[in-house]
Amino acid sequence: MAAHNPKWLTLSSALAVAIIFASTVYFWRRKSRGGKDARIQELEDSLMNALEKCAAERQGRIKAQQALRKALVQQNSESCDSNSYPMAPIAVIQSCFSTRNGTPRQPLLVPLARACLKFDSARVPPASLEGLEGYSHCWILYVFHLNTDLEKLWKHPSQSKFKAKVRVPRLKGERMGVFATRSPHRPCPIGLTVAKVESVQGQTVLLSGVDLVDGTPVLDVKPYLPYCDSIGEATVPEWVKADNLLAVASVNFSQGFSDGLANCWPIVEKRSLYTSQHEFQGLIKQVLSWDIRSVSQRSQPHNSIIKSGLKNHDGDEISGNGSEEVSTSSDNVVYHLILEGLDVSYRIDCNSNVVVEKVSRLSQNQIANKINSNT
Amino acid sequence: MAAHNPKWLTLSSALAVAIIFASTVYFWRRKSRGGKDARIQELEDSLMNALEKCAAERQGRIKAQQALRKALVQQNSESCDSNSYPMAPIAVIQSCFSTRNGTPRQPLLVPLARACLKFDSARVPPASLEGLEGYSHCWILYVFHLNTDLEKLWKHPSQSKFKAKVRVPRLKGERMGVFATRSPHRPCPIGLTVAKVESVQGQTVLLSGVDLVDGTPVLDVKPYLPYCDSIGEATVPEWVKADNLLAVASVNFSQGFSDGLANCWPIVEKRSLYTSQHEFQGLIKQVLSWDIRSVSQRSQPHNSIIKSGLKNHDGDEISGNGSEEVSTSSDNVVYHLILEGLDVSYRIDCNSNVVVEKVSRLSQNQIANKINSNT
């Protein structure tokens, strides 16, 4: 009888409706909820990646900016600052004087002292030399490139020091203000010398009477204008008048010398500034006809570690020039002079008679050592 | 009676239950669904921000790295590289010549042309000048600081170009190789001039006969050594012999001049290189006794925008020197010359008789403009 109770039937059917309705709602939601979660996951991953990438870029930016600041500070604190002008050499000297030893103490003292001024083809077009050959002489403004403090000067100009006073051989080693001398050890290590213009060929100028060492970097070349540059009436202090150029009594060559030179000559001939072995011998004679030894070498010829003399300026003992003394035997000291890479050895007696003994070839290393040994 | 039908009652109550259940489910979902959307929105916003920030950082990193590369390349290719020596001035010239206009074309041409060489006390101890006073003359190696291309040369020496040939007034504007002239426009803009040494006081050297403009940076000072530097027999090409120094017929001062100078003098007196108004007037006379106008100014005196002449060297028209022409009235052109900051105006007639008309004071700005107007 209960099975047929109409109340119960209606109730259950109503419940069914409700459940169907509810679950429809539920499953519909469930589906859409799954889509949202995936989207969130996806967004969270992208965000994570983006933030990591951002941090990396930031690190990179900071590092680059720090390096940039450092580079700029360096640039300013050094040669690029407004207090300093960068002077790039326009040419290099190819001189007969391989080392400072024996390089004349004045220009035009050794007429056969030759040099080639080789211009930097990248910077100096041949046209810029047009007309130079018309002058008998020119000024050479160059860098004292063998100064040992140059590297420091060039890297840290502000820090590099110079001696306010330099020893002056003419004053028996007494000191003088650097600007009263032609010492190479100056705040701006620029040298000034005059030379005879022999010829101009393309980007090469042949000079004579030079007092420049091989490899000297040249900053500028100017024509010599007698009406501006030649001041005959110019006067100098007493101590400068004292002539420190001693002419020797005689220069002679030993028996074996010519044979020795004949052996070496073919090797140096093709890059030599001299047309013949004979002309080269003439150079040796001219260079040695002045006593190129320093004051101290003259006074104490048996000290074998002398490093003193003058280079290409007046009144300075620092730079090291004058004949280099190598072997010593109490009474006859053998001096050496390097010309065009050839080692010329000679003796000089107490009456200042020079005897050139022999000539031999030096390796590039040996020459380099000799250059460094007196810088 | 229908109101009391129990079947109807059960059904309605069942429906109510179903609806309540369904709506509960619905509202519960609704709530959580709102949370997810917000989260998604939030994530999307964060991601957007992160990506924007990342792009910005990337831009910054790239910019910094480019600047760094540039700075490093500059450092290597320029003044800091081994091909270039940084030359820092040791002194500055305080000259009577405020502008290039009127600065003599040669040293020692105007005996009253005075300058103070003021050394950088930080770099040059007074002791370094000891002995300089003993010489009658000295060389001044200086920088052509008014060259317009100097900034570029200094910042980018490798890129800065120079003219291989320069116009030579003596050749009526024909060109010559720069190394056959004393043109300031040279690869290394170093000038060379000689001056008379009047006195040395501490870190200041008083010079006379200068051809240097006020503010010139000095790289080096060397004693003049006649036995090295004076070459009387030196020869120059024909075109250089042609004298371009024209002495004027006469120099006279107008009635009002002295009164005008008397008014200005007290203002300049204390920093003047001259001891009296009278001595300063002597300078004006000496400067104007040479026709300081450029070739083009002489040939066409009515052109009011001439900017040409020579400065402190031989054979170059580029640099701009010679009297500056300001106002023009067909037959009598008024020229101006700036000495110690005073504006001296004068006329010159066709027979080259000079009449100095008046003198007036210029402001620093006016002087600066005049300096720039002829660089």
Coordinates of C-alpha atoms in Angstrom, one line a residue, chain A residues 6-7 10-11 14-15 18 21-22 25-26 29 33 36-37 39-40 43-44 46-47 50-51 53-54 57-58 60-61 64-65 67-68 71-72 74-75 79-90 106-108 119 123-125 127-132 134-137 139 141 143-145 150 153-154 157 162 164-165 170 176-182 186-192 194 217 219-237 239-240 314, chain B residues 6-7 10-11 14-15 17-18 21-22 25-26 29 33 36-37 39-40 43-44 46-47 50-51 53-54 57-58 60-61 64-65 67-68 71-72 74-75 79-90 106-108 119 123-125 127-132 134-137 139 141 143-145 150 153-154 157 162 164-165 170 176-182 186-192 194 217 219-232 234-237 239-240 314:
Chain A
P6 CA 1.5 9.4 -4.2
K7 CA 3.2 11.8 -1.6
T10 CA 6.2 13.5 -5.9
L11 CA 8.9 14.1 -3.3
A14 CA 11.4 16.7 -7.0
L15 CA 14.7 15.6 -5.4
A18 CA 17.1 19.3 -7.9
F21 CA 20.1 20.8 -11.7
A22 CA 22.8 21.1 -9.0
V25 CA 25.8 23.5 -12.3
Y26 CA 28.6 21.7 -10.5
R29 CA 31.8 25.1 -13.0
R33 CA 37.7 26.1 -13.0
K36 CA 41.5 29.1 -14.9
D37 CA 44.0 27.0 -12.9
R39 CA 46.1 29.9 -16.9
I40 CA 47.3 30.8 -13.4
L43 CA 51.1 33.1 -15.8
E44 CA 53.1 32.2 -12.7
S46 CA 56.0 33.3 -17.3
L47 CA 56.3 35.8 -14.4
A50 CA 60.5 37.4 -16.7
L51 CA 61.7 38.2 -13.2
K53 CA 65.6 37.5 -17.0
C54 CA 65.1 41.0 -15.5
E57 CA 69.8 42.1 -17.4
R58 CA 70.1 44.4 -14.3
G60 CA 74.6 43.1 -16.8
R61 CA 73.7 46.7 -16.9
A64 CA 78.8 47.5 -17.8
Q65 CA 78.1 50.8 -16.2
A67 CA 83.3 49.3 -16.2
L68 CA 82.3 52.4 -18.2
A71 CA 87.2 53.5 -18.3
L72 CA 86.1 57.2 -18.3
Q74 CA 91.0 56.4 -16.4
Q75 CA 90.7 58.3 -19.6
S79 CA 96.9 61.5 -21.0
C80 CA 93.4 62.3 -22.3
D81 CA 92.7 64.9 -19.8
S82 CA 92.3 68.5 -20.8
N83 CA 95.7 69.4 -19.3
S84 CA 97.6 67.3 -21.8
Y85 CA 97.9 67.3 -25.6
P86 CA 98.5 63.9 -27.3
M87 CA 101.4 64.3 -29.7
A88 CA 101.7 61.4 -32.1
P89 CA 105.1 61.2 -34.0
I90 CA 104.9 61.9 -37.7
Q106 CA 125.9 69.2 -31.2
P107 CA 124.3 69.3 -34.6
L108 CA 126.4 70.0 -37.7
F119 CA 107.5 59.8 -42.5
R123 CA 99.6 60.4 -41.5
V124 CA 101.8 62.4 -43.8
P125 CA 101.0 62.7 -47.5
A127 CA 102.5 66.7 -50.8
S128 CA 103.1 68.0 -47.2
L129 CA 106.8 67.9 -47.8
E130 CA 106.6 69.9 -51.1
G131 CA 109.0 72.9 -50.9
L132 CA 111.1 71.6 -48.0
G134 CA 114.3 74.5 -51.0
Y135 CA 115.7 75.1 -47.6
S136 CA 119.3 74.4 -46.6
H137 CA 118.4 73.4 -43.0
W139 CA 114.4 72.0 -37.4
L141 CA 111.3 68.5 -32.9
V143 CA 110.9 62.9 -28.4
F144 CA 113.7 61.9 -26.0
H145 CA 112.5 58.4 -26.4
L150 CA 109.2 58.1 -20.5
L153 CA 105.4 60.0 -18.2
W154 CA 103.3 58.6 -21.0
P157 CA 101.9 62.3 -16.9
F162 CA 111.6 65.4 -13.2
A164 CA 114.6 70.5 -11.2
K165 CA 118.4 70.7 -11.5
R170 CA 131.1 72.1 -17.9
M176 CA 121.9 73.9 -13.0
G177 CA 118.1 74.5 -13.5
V178 CA 116.9 72.1 -16.2
F179 CA 115.5 75.1 -18.3
A180 CA 119.0 76.6 -18.4
T181 CA 120.2 73.4 -20.2
R182 CA 119.2 71.2 -23.1
R186 CA 112.5 67.8 -19.0
P187 CA 108.8 67.9 -18.0
C188 CA 107.9 67.7 -21.7
P189 CA 110.7 65.5 -23.2
I190 CA 110.8 67.3 -26.5
G191 CA 114.2 67.8 -28.2
L192 CA 115.1 70.5 -30.6
V194 CA 118.8 71.4 -36.6
P217 CA 110.4 59.6 -32.9
L219 CA 107.0 65.2 -33.8
D220 CA 107.5 68.0 -36.3
V221 CA 109.8 69.3 -39.0
K222 CA 110.0 73.1 -39.7
P223 CA 112.1 75.0 -42.2
Y224 CA 115.0 76.9 -40.7
L225 CA 114.4 80.7 -41.3
P226 CA 117.6 82.6 -40.8
Y227 CA 115.7 85.9 -40.4
C228 CA 113.8 84.4 -37.4
D229 CA 116.0 81.7 -36.1
S230 CA 119.5 82.9 -36.5
I231 CA 120.5 85.3 -33.7
G232 CA 124.2 85.8 -34.0
E233 CA 124.4 88.3 -31.2
A234 CA 122.7 86.0 -28.7
T235 CA 124.8 85.6 -25.6
V236 CA 125.2 82.7 -23.1
P237 CA 126.5 82.5 -19.5
W239 CA 129.9 78.5 -17.9
V240 CA 128.4 77.6 -21.3
D314 CA 123.9 71.1 -23.5
Chain B
P6 CA -1.2 17.2 0.4
K7 CA 0.3 16.2 -3.0
T10 CA 5.1 17.8 -0.9
L11 CA 6.0 18.7 -4.4
A14 CA 10.8 19.2 -2.6
L15 CA 11.4 21.9 -5.2
V17 CA 15.1 21.9 -1.2
A18 CA 16.4 21.4 -4.8
F21 CA 20.9 23.1 -2.8
A22 CA 21.5 24.3 -6.3
V25 CA 26.4 25.2 -5.0
Y26 CA 26.1 28.1 -7.4
R29 CA 31.4 28.5 -7.0
R33 CA 35.5 31.8 -9.3
K36 CA 40.7 33.1 -9.5
D37 CA 39.8 35.9 -11.9
R39 CA 44.5 36.3 -9.2
I40 CA 44.7 36.0 -13.0
L43 CA 49.4 37.8 -12.4
E44 CA 48.8 39.4 -15.8
S46 CA 52.8 41.7 -12.6
L47 CA 53.9 39.9 -15.8
A50 CA 58.2 42.5 -15.2
L51 CA 58.4 42.4 -19.0
K53 CA 61.2 46.5 -16.5
C54 CA 63.2 43.7 -18.2
E57 CA 67.1 47.0 -18.1
R58 CA 68.1 45.4 -21.4
G60 CA 70.3 50.2 -20.3
R61 CA 72.7 47.2 -20.4
A64 CA 76.2 51.0 -21.2
Q65 CA 78.1 48.2 -23.1
A67 CA 79.5 53.3 -24.4
L68 CA 82.1 51.1 -22.8
A71 CA 85.5 54.3 -24.5
L72 CA 87.9 51.4 -24.6
Q74 CA 89.1 55.5 -27.9
Q75 CA 91.5 54.8 -25.1
S79 CA 96.3 59.6 -26.9
C80 CA 96.7 56.7 -24.4
D81 CA 98.1 54.4 -27.1
S82 CA 101.8 53.9 -27.6
N83 CA 101.8 56.0 -30.7
S84 CA 101.1 59.2 -28.9
Y85 CA 102.9 61.1 -26.1
P86 CA 100.8 63.2 -23.8
M87 CA 102.4 66.6 -23.5
A88 CA 101.2 68.7 -20.6
P89 CA 101.9 72.5 -20.7
I90 CA 104.4 73.7 -18.1
Q106 CA 108.1 87.2 -36.5
P107 CA 109.8 87.2 -33.1
L108 CA 112.0 90.2 -32.1
F119 CA 105.0 78.4 -14.9
R123 CA 104.8 71.0 -12.0
V124 CA 107.8 73.4 -12.1
P125 CA 109.9 74.2 -9.0
A127 CA 115.0 75.8 -9.0
S128 CA 114.4 74.4 -12.5
L129 CA 114.7 78.0 -13.9
E130 CA 118.0 78.7 -12.2
G131 CA 120.6 79.8 -14.7
L132 CA 118.1 80.8 -17.4
G134 CA 122.2 84.1 -17.9
Y135 CA 121.1 83.7 -21.5
S136 CA 120.0 86.6 -23.7
H137 CA 117.4 84.6 -25.6
W139 CA 113.3 79.1 -27.3
L141 CA 107.9 75.5 -27.7
V143 CA 100.8 74.7 -28.6
F144 CA 98.9 76.5 -31.4
H145 CA 95.9 76.6 -29.0
L150 CA 92.6 71.4 -31.8
L153 CA 92.9 66.6 -32.5
W154 CA 93.0 66.3 -28.7
P157 CA 94.0 62.5 -32.8
F162 CA 95.5 68.4 -41.5
A164 CA 99.0 68.7 -46.6
K165 CA 99.4 72.1 -48.4
R170 CA 104.1 85.4 -50.4
M176 CA 103.1 74.9 -50.3
G177 CA 103.7 71.7 -48.3
V178 CA 102.9 72.4 -44.7
F179 CA 106.5 71.3 -43.7
A180 CA 107.9 73.9 -45.9
T181 CA 106.1 76.5 -43.8
R182 CA 105.6 77.5 -40.2
R186 CA 100.4 70.8 -38.6
P187 CA 100.0 67.2 -37.5
C188 CA 101.6 68.1 -34.2
P189 CA 100.4 71.6 -33.6
I190 CA 103.7 72.7 -31.8
G191 CA 105.0 76.2 -32.4
L192 CA 108.6 77.3 -32.1
V194 CA 112.5 82.7 -29.9
P217 CA 100.2 77.1 -23.5
L219 CA 105.4 72.9 -23.5
D220 CA 109.1 73.7 -23.1
V221 CA 111.6 76.5 -22.7
K222 CA 115.2 76.0 -23.9
P223 CA 118.2 78.3 -23.7
Y224 CA 119.2 79.7 -27.1
L225 CA 122.7 78.4 -27.9
P226 CA 124.2 80.5 -30.8
Y227 CA 126.9 77.8 -31.5
C228 CA 124.1 75.3 -32.2
D229 CA 121.1 77.3 -33.1
S230 CA 122.4 80.3 -35.1
I231 CA 123.2 79.3 -38.7
G232 CA 123.9 82.6 -40.5
A234 CA 121.3 78.9 -43.9
T235 CA 119.5 79.5 -47.1
V236 CA 115.8 79.7 -48.0
P237 CA 113.9 79.3 -51.3
W239 CA 109.6 82.7 -52.5
V240 CA 110.5 83.0 -48.9
D314 CA 105.8 82.0 -42.0

